Coordinates of C-alpha atoms and ligand atoms in Angstrom, one line a residue:
X889 CA 121.4 101.3 70.9
X890 CA 124.5 101.6 73.0
X891 CA 125.2 99.9 76.4
X892 CA 128.1 100.0 78.7
X893 CA 129.7 96.5 78.5
X894 CA 131.7 95.6 81.6
X895 CA 133.5 93.1 79.3
X896 CA 135.6 95.5 77.4
X897 CA 134.8 98.4 79.8
X898 CA 133.3 100.7 77.2
X899 CA 130.0 101.8 75.8
X900 CA 129.3 99.7 72.7
X901 CA 126.8 99.5 70.0
X902 CA 124.3 96.8 70.6
X903 CA 124.5 94.1 67.9
X904 CA 122.2 91.2 68.6
X905 CA 123.1 87.7 67.5
X906 CA 119.7 87.2 65.8
X907 CA 118.1 90.0 63.8
X908 CA 114.9 90.5 65.8
X909 CA 115.4 88.5 69.0
X910 CA 117.5 89.0 72.1
X911 CA 118.6 86.3 74.6
X912 CA 118.9 87.9 78.0
X913 CA 119.9 86.2 81.3
X914 CA 119.4 88.1 84.6
X915 CA 121.0 86.8 87.8
X916 CA 118.1 86.3 90.1
X917 CA 117.6 86.5 93.9
X918 CA 118.9 84.2 96.6
X919 CA 115.7 83.3 98.3
X920 CA 116.7 83.0 102.0
X921 CA 115.2 86.3 103.0
X922 CA 113.1 89.2 101.7
X923 CA 114.7 91.2 98.8
X924 CA 115.8 94.6 99.9
X925 CA 115.4 97.8 97.9
X926 CA 119.0 97.4 96.7
X927 CA 118.3 94.0 95.2
X928 CA 115.1 95.3 93.7
X929 CA 117.0 98.1 92.0
X930 CA 118.7 95.3 90.0
X931 CA 115.4 94.0 88.8
X932 CA 114.0 97.5 88.0
X933 CA 117.2 97.9 85.8
X934 CA 116.5 94.4 84.2
X935 CA 112.9 95.5 83.5
X936 CA 114.0 98.8 81.9
X937 CA 116.4 97.1 79.7
X938 CA 113.9 94.4 78.7
X939 CA 111.2 97.0 77.9
X940 CA 113.7 99.3 76.0
X941 CA 114.6 96.3 73.8
X942 CA 111.0 95.6 73.3
X943 CA 110.3 99.2 72.4
X944 CA 113.0 98.9 69.7
X945 CA 111.0 96.0 68.2
X946 CA 112.9 93.0 69.7
X947 CA 111.4 89.9 71.0
X948 CA 113.2 89.4 74.3
X949 CA 113.7 85.9 75.7
X950 CA 114.3 86.9 79.3
X951 CA 115.5 84.2 81.7
X952 CA 115.9 84.8 85.4
X953 CA 117.2 82.2 87.9
X954 CA 116.2 81.6 91.5
X955 CA 119.1 80.7 93.7
X956 CA 117.7 78.2 96.1
X957 CA 120.9 76.2 96.9
X958 CA 124.7 76.6 97.0
X959 CA 125.2 80.3 97.7
X960 CA 127.4 80.3 100.8
X961 CA 127.6 83.0 103.4
X962 CA 131.1 83.8 102.1
X963 CA 131.0 84.3 98.4
X964 CA 134.4 82.6 98.1
X965 CA 133.0 79.1 99.0
X966 CA 133.5 79.1 102.8
X967 CA 130.9 79.3 105.4
X968 CA 127.4 78.0 105.4
X969 CA 124.7 77.7 102.7
X970 CA 122.6 80.8 103.0
X971 CA 119.5 78.8 102.5
X972 CA 120.2 76.3 105.3
X973 CA 121.0 79.2 107.6
X974 CA 117.7 80.9 106.7
X975 CA 115.9 77.7 107.4
X976 CA 117.5 77.4 110.9
X977 CA 116.7 81.0 111.6
X978 CA 113.0 80.5 110.9
X979 CA 112.8 76.8 112.1
X980 CA 111.4 75.8 108.7
X981 CA 112.6 73.4 106.0
X982 CA 114.9 74.8 103.3
X983 CA 112.2 74.0 100.7
X984 CA 109.6 76.0 102.7
X985 CA 112.0 79.0 103.0
X986 CA 112.7 78.9 99.3
X987 CA 109.0 78.8 98.4
X988 CA 108.1 81.5 100.9
X989 CA 110.7 84.0 99.8
X990 CA 110.3 83.3 96.1
X991 CA 106.6 84.2 96.5
X992 CA 107.5 87.3 98.4
X993 CA 110.0 88.3 95.7
X994 CA 107.3 87.8 93.0
X995 CA 104.9 90.0 95.0
X996 CA 107.6 92.7 95.2
X997 CA 108.4 92.7 91.5
X998 CA 104.7 92.9 90.7
X999 CA 104.3 95.9 92.9
X1000 CA 107.2 97.6 91.2
X1001 CA 105.6 97.1 87.7
X1002 CA 108.4 94.7 86.7
X1003 CA 107.3 92.4 83.9
X1004 CA 107.7 88.8 84.9
X1005 CA 110.5 87.1 82.9
X1006 CA 109.4 84.5 80.4
X1007 CA 111.5 81.9 82.1
X1008 CA 112.1 81.7 85.9
X1009 CA 114.2 78.7 86.7
X1010 CA 115.2 77.3 90.1
X1011 CA 118.7 76.0 90.6
X1012 CA 117.3 72.9 92.4
X1013 CA 115.3 72.0 89.3
X1014 CA 118.5 71.8 87.2
X1015 CA 120.9 69.7 89.2
X1016 CA 121.5 67.3 86.3
X1017 CA 122.4 70.2 83.9
X1018 CA 124.9 71.4 86.5
X1019 CA 126.5 68.0 87.0
X1020 CA 126.8 67.6 83.3
X1021 CA 128.5 70.9 83.0
X1022 CA 131.0 70.1 85.8
X1023 CA 131.7 66.8 83.9
X1024 CA 132.5 68.8 80.8
X1025 CA 134.8 71.2 82.7
X1026 CA 136.5 68.2 84.3
X1027 CA 137.0 66.4 81.0
X1028 CA 138.8 69.5 79.7
X1029 CA 141.2 69.3 82.6
X1030 CA 140.2 72.4 84.6
X1031 CA 139.3 70.8 87.9
X1032 CA 140.9 69.2 90.9
X1033 CA 139.4 67.5 93.9
X1034 CA 140.0 68.4 97.6
X1035 CA 138.6 67.0 100.8
X1036 CA 135.5 69.2 100.5
X1037 CA 134.7 69.5 96.9
X1038 CA 135.6 69.7 93.2
X1039 CA 137.3 73.0 92.4
X1040 CA 137.9 75.0 89.3
X1041 CA 141.7 75.6 88.8
X1042 CA 141.7 79.3 87.7
X1043 CA 145.4 79.2 86.9
X1044 CA 144.6 77.0 83.9
X1045 CA 142.4 79.5 82.1
X1046 CA 144.3 82.2 80.4
X1047 CA 141.3 84.6 80.2
X1048 CA 140.5 84.3 83.9
X1049 CA 139.6 87.6 85.4
X1050 CA 138.7 89.3 82.1
X1051 CA 135.7 91.1 83.6
X1052 CA 137.7 92.7 86.3
X1053 CA 139.4 96.1 85.7
X1054 CA 142.7 95.5 87.4
X1055 CA 143.1 91.8 87.6
X1056 CA 146.6 90.4 87.4
X1057 CA 147.6 86.8 87.5
X1058 CA 149.6 87.3 90.6
X1059 CA 146.2 87.7 92.4
X1060 CA 145.8 84.0 92.1
X1061 CA 148.4 83.3 94.7
X1062 CA 147.4 83.2 98.3
X1063 CA 148.8 86.1 100.3
X1064 CA 149.6 85.6 103.9
X1065 CA 146.3 87.1 105.0
X1066 CA 144.2 84.7 102.9
X1067 CA 143.5 81.2 104.1
X1068 CA 143.5 78.9 101.1
X1069 CA 142.3 75.8 102.9
X1070 CA 142.7 73.0 100.4
X1071 CA 142.5 75.3 97.4
X1072 CA 145.5 75.9 95.2
X1073 CA 144.8 79.5 94.4
X1074 CA 142.8 82.2 96.0
X1075 CA 140.5 82.6 93.0
X1076 CA 139.8 78.9 92.6
X1077 CA 136.1 78.2 93.3
X1078 CA 133.9 75.2 94.0
X1079 CA 132.0 73.5 91.2
X1080 CA 130.6 70.8 93.5
X1081 CA 130.8 70.8 97.3
X1082 CA 130.6 67.6 99.4
X1083 CA 128.1 67.3 102.3
X1084 CA 130.3 67.4 105.4
X1085 CA 130.9 63.9 106.9
X1086 CA 128.4 63.3 109.7
X1087 CA 126.2 66.2 108.7
X1088 CA 122.8 65.7 107.1
X1089 CA 122.0 68.5 104.7
X1090 CA 118.3 69.2 103.7
X1091 CA 119.4 69.7 100.1
X1092 CA 121.9 67.2 98.8
X1093 CA 122.3 65.0 95.7
X1094 CA 124.4 62.2 94.4
X1095 CA 127.1 63.0 91.9
X1096 CA 130.0 61.2 90.2
X1097 CA 132.3 62.9 92.8
X1098 CA 130.2 62.2 96.0
X1099 CA 127.1 63.3 97.7
X1100 CA 126.7 67.1 98.0
X1101 CA 125.4 70.2 96.2
X1102 CA 126.5 72.5 93.4
X1103 CA 128.7 75.5 93.8
X1104 CA 126.9 78.8 93.4
X1105 CA 128.2 79.9 90.0
X1106 CA 127.5 76.7 88.0
X1107 CA 123.7 77.1 88.2
X1108 CA 123.8 80.3 86.0
X1109 CA 126.1 78.9 83.4
X1110 CA 124.2 75.6 83.2
X1111 CA 120.7 77.2 83.1
X1112 CA 121.8 79.9 80.7
X1113 CA 122.9 77.1 78.3
X1114 CA 119.7 75.1 78.9
X1115 CA 117.4 78.0 78.1
X1116 CA 119.3 80.4 75.8
X1117 CA 122.1 78.2 74.4
X1118 CA 125.9 78.5 74.6
X1119 CA 125.8 82.0 73.2
X1120 CA 123.3 84.7 73.9
X1121 CA 123.3 88.5 74.0
X1122 CA 122.9 90.0 77.5
X1123 CA 123.8 89.1 81.0
X1124 CA 123.0 91.3 84.0
X1125 CA 123.5 91.6 87.7
X1126 CA 124.6 93.9 90.4
X1127 CA 128.2 95.4 90.4
X1128 CA 129.2 93.0 93.3
X1129 CA 128.8 90.1 90.8
X1130 CA 131.7 91.4 88.6
X1131 CA 134.6 90.1 90.7
X1132 CA 133.3 86.7 91.8
X1133 CA 130.1 85.4 90.5
X1134 CA 130.2 86.6 86.9
X1135 CA 134.0 86.2 86.6
X1136 CA 133.5 82.6 87.6
X1137 CA 130.5 82.1 85.3
X1138 CA 132.5 83.4 82.4
X1139 CA 135.4 81.1 83.4
X1140 CA 133.1 78.1 83.4
X1141 CA 131.8 78.9 80.0
X1142 CA 135.3 79.4 78.6
X1143 CA 136.4 76.1 80.0
X1144 CA 133.4 74.0 79.0
X1145 CA 132.7 75.3 75.5
X1146 CA 135.4 77.9 74.8
X1147 CA 133.2 81.0 74.6
X1148 CA 132.3 84.1 76.5
X1149 CA 128.6 83.0 76.8
X1150 CA 127.1 86.5 76.7
X1151 CA 128.3 89.3 74.4
X1152 CA 127.2 92.1 76.8
X1153 CA 127.7 92.0 80.5
X1154 CA 125.8 94.8 82.2
X1155 CA 125.9 95.7 85.9
X1156 CA 123.9 98.1 88.1
X1157 CA 125.4 100.2 90.9
X1158 CA 124.6 99.6 94.5
X1159 CA 122.0 101.2 96.7
X1160 CA 123.7 102.5 99.8
X1161 CA 122.1 103.6 103.1
X1162 CA 124.2 106.0 105.2
X1163 CA 126.9 105.4 102.6
X1164 CA 127.1 101.7 103.2
X1165 CA 126.0 99.0 100.8
X1166 CA 122.6 97.6 101.7
X1167 CA 123.2 93.9 102.4
X1168 CA 120.7 91.1 103.0
X1169 CA 123.2 89.3 105.2
X1170 CA 123.3 92.2 107.7
X1171 CA 119.7 91.5 108.5
X1172 CA 119.1 95.3 108.7
X1173 CA 117.7 96.5 105.4
X1174 CA 114.8 98.3 103.8
X1175 CA 112.1 96.2 102.2
X1176 CA 109.1 97.1 100.0
X1177 CA 106.8 96.6 103.0
X1178 CA 108.8 99.1 105.0
X1179 CA 108.2 101.7 102.3
X1180 CA 104.5 100.9 102.2
X1181 CA 104.4 101.0 106.0
X1182 CA 105.4 104.6 105.8
X1183 CA 102.7 105.4 103.3
X1184 CA 104.8 105.2 100.1
X1185 CA 103.9 103.4 96.9
X1186 CA 106.6 101.0 95.7
X1187 CA 106.4 103.0 92.5
X1188 CA 107.7 106.1 94.3
X1189 CA 110.9 104.0 94.8
X1190 CA 110.8 103.0 91.1
X1191 CA 110.7 106.7 90.3
X1192 CA 113.6 107.4 92.7
X1193 CA 115.8 104.8 91.0
X1194 CA 115.1 106.3 87.5
X1195 CA 116.5 109.6 88.6
X1196 CA 120.0 108.1 88.9
X1197 CA 121.8 106.3 86.1
X1198 CA 121.7 102.6 86.7
X1199 CA 125.5 102.2 86.8
X1200 CA 125.9 104.9 89.5
X1201 CA 125.6 104.4 93.3
X1202 CA 122.4 105.5 94.8
X1203 CA 122.4 106.7 98.4
X1204 CA 118.9 106.1 99.7
X1205 CA 117.3 108.6 102.1
X1206 CA 113.7 109.0 103.1
X1207 CA 113.9 112.6 102.1
X1208 CA 114.8 111.6 98.5
X1209 CA 111.9 109.1 98.5
X1210 CA 109.6 111.9 99.7
X1211 CA 110.7 114.1 96.7
X1212 CA 110.3 111.2 94.3
X1213 CA 106.7 110.6 95.6
X1214 CA 105.9 114.2 95.2
X1215 CA 107.2 114.4 91.7
X1216 CA 105.4 111.2 90.7
X1217 CA 102.1 112.4 92.1
X1218 CA 102.4 115.7 90.3
X1219 CA 102.8 113.9 87.1
X1220 CA 99.8 111.7 87.8
X1221 CA 97.7 114.6 88.8
X1222 CA 98.6 116.5 85.6
X1223 CA 97.8 113.5 83.5
X1224 CA 94.5 112.9 85.1
X1225 CA 93.6 116.6 84.4
X1226 CA 94.0 116.0 80.6
X1227 CA 91.2 115.3 78.2
X1228 CA 89.7 111.8 78.0
X1229 CA 89.5 111.6 74.2
X1230 CA 91.5 108.8 72.7
X1231 CA 94.3 109.7 70.2
X1232 CA 95.1 107.1 67.6
X1233 CA 97.8 108.8 65.6
X1234 CA 100.8 106.7 66.7
X1235 CA 104.3 107.9 67.6
X1236 CA 106.1 108.3 64.3
X1237 CA 107.8 111.7 63.7
X1238 CA 107.1 112.9 67.2
X1239 CA 110.0 114.9 68.6
X1240 CA 109.2 114.0 72.2
X1241 CA 108.9 110.3 71.4
X1242 CA 112.2 110.4 69.5
X1243 CA 114.1 112.2 72.3
X1244 CA 112.6 109.7 74.8
X1245 CA 113.7 106.7 72.8
X1246 CA 117.2 108.1 72.1
X1247 CA 117.6 108.8 75.9
X1248 CA 116.8 105.1 76.7
X1249 CA 118.9 103.8 73.8
X1250 CA 121.9 105.7 75.2
X1251 CA 122.7 103.2 77.9
X1252 CA 119.4 103.7 79.6
X1253 CA 119.7 107.3 80.4
X1254 CA 116.5 107.4 82.5
X1255 CA 117.1 110.8 84.1
X1256 CA 117.1 112.2 80.6
X1257 CA 114.0 110.2 79.7
X1258 CA 112.3 111.7 82.8
X1259 CA 113.3 115.2 81.7
X1260 CA 111.7 114.5 78.3
X1261 CA 108.5 113.3 80.1
X1262 CA 108.5 116.5 82.2
X1263 CA 108.9 118.7 79.1
X1264 CA 106.1 116.9 77.4
X1265 CA 103.8 117.3 80.4
X1266 CA 104.6 121.0 80.5
X1267 CA 104.3 121.5 76.8
X1268 CA 101.3 123.1 75.0
X1269 CA 100.7 120.2 72.7
X1270 CA 97.1 119.0 72.3
X1271 CA 95.8 117.2 75.4
X1272 CA 94.8 113.9 73.9
X1273 CA 98.2 113.6 72.1
X1274 CA 100.0 114.4 75.3
X1275 CA 98.1 111.8 77.2
X1276 CA 98.8 109.2 74.6
X1277 CA 102.5 109.9 74.6
X1278 CA 102.8 110.0 78.4
X1279 CA 101.1 106.6 78.6
X1280 CA 103.4 105.2 75.9
X1281 CA 106.4 106.4 77.9
X1282 CA 105.0 104.9 81.0
X1283 CA 104.9 101.5 79.4
X1284 CA 108.7 101.5 79.9
X1285 CA 109.0 103.8 82.9
X1286 CA 106.4 101.8 84.8
X1287 CA 105.4 104.6 87.1
X1288 CA 101.7 103.8 87.1
X1289 CA 100.9 107.3 85.8
X1290 CA 97.6 106.2 84.3
X1291 CA 96.4 104.2 87.2
X1292 CA 93.4 105.3 89.2
X1293 CA 93.4 106.0 92.9
X1294 CA 95.8 108.9 93.0
X1295 CA 96.4 110.2 96.4
X1296 CA 96.9 113.9 95.8
X1297 CA 99.9 115.5 97.2
X1298 CA 98.1 117.7 99.6
X1299 CA 96.4 114.7 101.2
X1300 CA 99.8 113.0 101.6
X1301 CA 101.1 116.2 103.2
X1302 CA 98.2 116.1 105.7
X1303 CA 99.1 112.5 106.4
X1304 CA 102.7 113.4 107.1
X1305 CA 101.5 116.3 109.4
X1306 CA 99.3 113.9 111.3
X1307 CA 102.1 111.4 111.7
X1308 CA 104.2 114.1 113.2
X1309 CA 101.4 115.1 115.5
X1310 CA 101.0 111.5 116.7
X1311 CA 104.7 111.3 117.3
X1312 CA 104.4 114.3 119.6
X1313 CA 101.4 112.7 121.2
X1314 CA 99.2 115.6 120.1
X1315 CA 96.1 113.5 119.6
X1316 CA 93.7 116.5 119.3
X1317 CA 95.7 117.8 116.3
X1318 CA 96.0 114.3 114.9
X1319 CA 92.2 113.8 115.1
X1320 CA 91.6 117.1 113.4
X1321 CA 93.9 116.1 110.5
X1322 CA 92.2 112.7 110.1
X1323 CA 88.9 114.6 109.7
X1324 CA 90.4 116.9 107.2
X1325 CA 91.7 114.0 105.2
X1326 CA 88.3 112.3 105.3
X1327 CA 86.7 115.5 104.0
X1328 CA 88.9 115.2 101.0
X1329 CA 87.7 111.7 100.3
X1330 CA 90.5 109.6 101.8
X1331 CA 91.0 107.4 104.9
X1332 CA 94.2 107.2 106.8
X1333 CA 95.2 103.9 108.3
X1334 CA 97.9 103.5 110.9
X1335 CA 100.5 100.8 110.3
X1336 CA 103.1 99.3 112.5
X1337 CA 105.5 101.8 111.0
X1338 CA 103.9 104.8 109.4
X1339 CA 100.6 105.0 107.6
X1340 CA 98.6 104.2 104.5
X1341 CA 96.1 106.3 102.7
X1342 CA 93.2 104.8 100.9
X1343 CA 90.4 106.3 98.8
X1344 CA 87.0 106.3 100.6
Ligands
AMP2048 P1 121.1 88.2 95.9 O1 119.7 88.0 96.2 O2 122.0 88.5 97.1 O3 121.7 87.1 95.1 O4 121.2 89.5 95.0 C1 120.2 89.8 93.9 C2 120.8 90.9 93.1 O5 120.9 92.1 93.8 C3 122.2 90.6 92.5 O6 122.2 91.1 91.1 C4 123.1 91.5 93.3 O7 124.2 91.9 92.6 C5 122.1 92.7 93.6 N1 122.5 93.5 94.8 C6 122.8 93.1 96.0 N2 123.0 94.1 96.9 C7 122.7 95.2 96.2 C8 122.7 96.6 96.5 N3 122.9 97.1 97.7 N4 122.3 97.5 95.5 C9 122.0 97.1 94.3 N5 122.0 95.8 93.9 C10 122.4 94.9 94.8
ZN2049 ZN1 124.1 84.3 88.4

């Protein structure tokens, strides 16, 4: 197996620390709003990696955090806590906001066929672990205190910036355009922030340095250690984490116990809309419910993401989702047309299976894996073997190919036509199309945005 390791910037052979087990930490969501389809690409990637490792016989200990405190509106420790801001927006408590959006995230990942990580840990449940790690970093002489918190002095760590492609130590100095506040260097970051005098935060704790809350990066290093130890195999997140969050996590690990924490740091590329990064903070983003509202299955989106390599950017368009849906439904329909007999021969010495596995083992080359799937479906091999293999592949791809309730492509096409007719206020045509859809055994339901089709 080979993966592209951002630390070292090369494709490297995967050598696990233990023979048959993998320690894997995935940076989880900040739960102040719904996850958008960009965020969710990160967890589809996590899932593919997890399942590919399992396919290779590893027991994967997958840990994912929930950021429910400390992530500020400005990644560089200025601005407001995103959670407190979310609570104000919705006139709820921070704790309610965190619970609500954590549940919503869990629903999303379920719909995307993402296997739930074995450990899901909340930052607010591990405040003591974080305080202890800050104490260790302090004892090693890497911190200083300002009026608003305890900061990590990045100039003291010779490896600082090792994840970044073109980092040079001069970048530590504040240029004229960057306001340093009380910080000594631009790259210095908060380990612990003080509650502002006179301001009552909803989430705050006592610490040896004063009442306040942890910086954003310390939660992952502390919880990574708590669940996977000081050294584990894989750490993942979106590409935006390279320059700040993961760089700082790595710095904390180096400072507190002198190691790089994870051996392989893997990052997924961004999802763009109209060539701009989809961002939760903008408030304008596409969610799973938006896809469903237009009659898509979340798995159509999963298929769409598999067509592009995880490290590349993915420019989302509704047309591309349309083609993904159509391709996925074709696969489903072909599969449902195959014989029902059960094949029990296993996968050894099968050329399709071998090509599929080697595509995934080559830094998760999912577009190649989909091509192998297509070849297999179009091949003339015996129906029951074909069915068996497709379902084996789908254990990793997660496209729901064997699930019932297929809405055939022609029914979807009629749904789209009806949607157009409704837009043009041609109600006679739209009624005619509804009847046609019903004749084929399906019901079309109008949603706030778009439609949904259900089997009658
Ligand atoms: P957040 O909830 O903001 O902490 O982000 C959750 C995950 O989504 C992180 O791994 C981010 O790096 C990743 N992410 C954020 N925006 C995008 C995007 N537009 N495309 C892909 N991944 C993203
Ligand atoms: Zn993290």
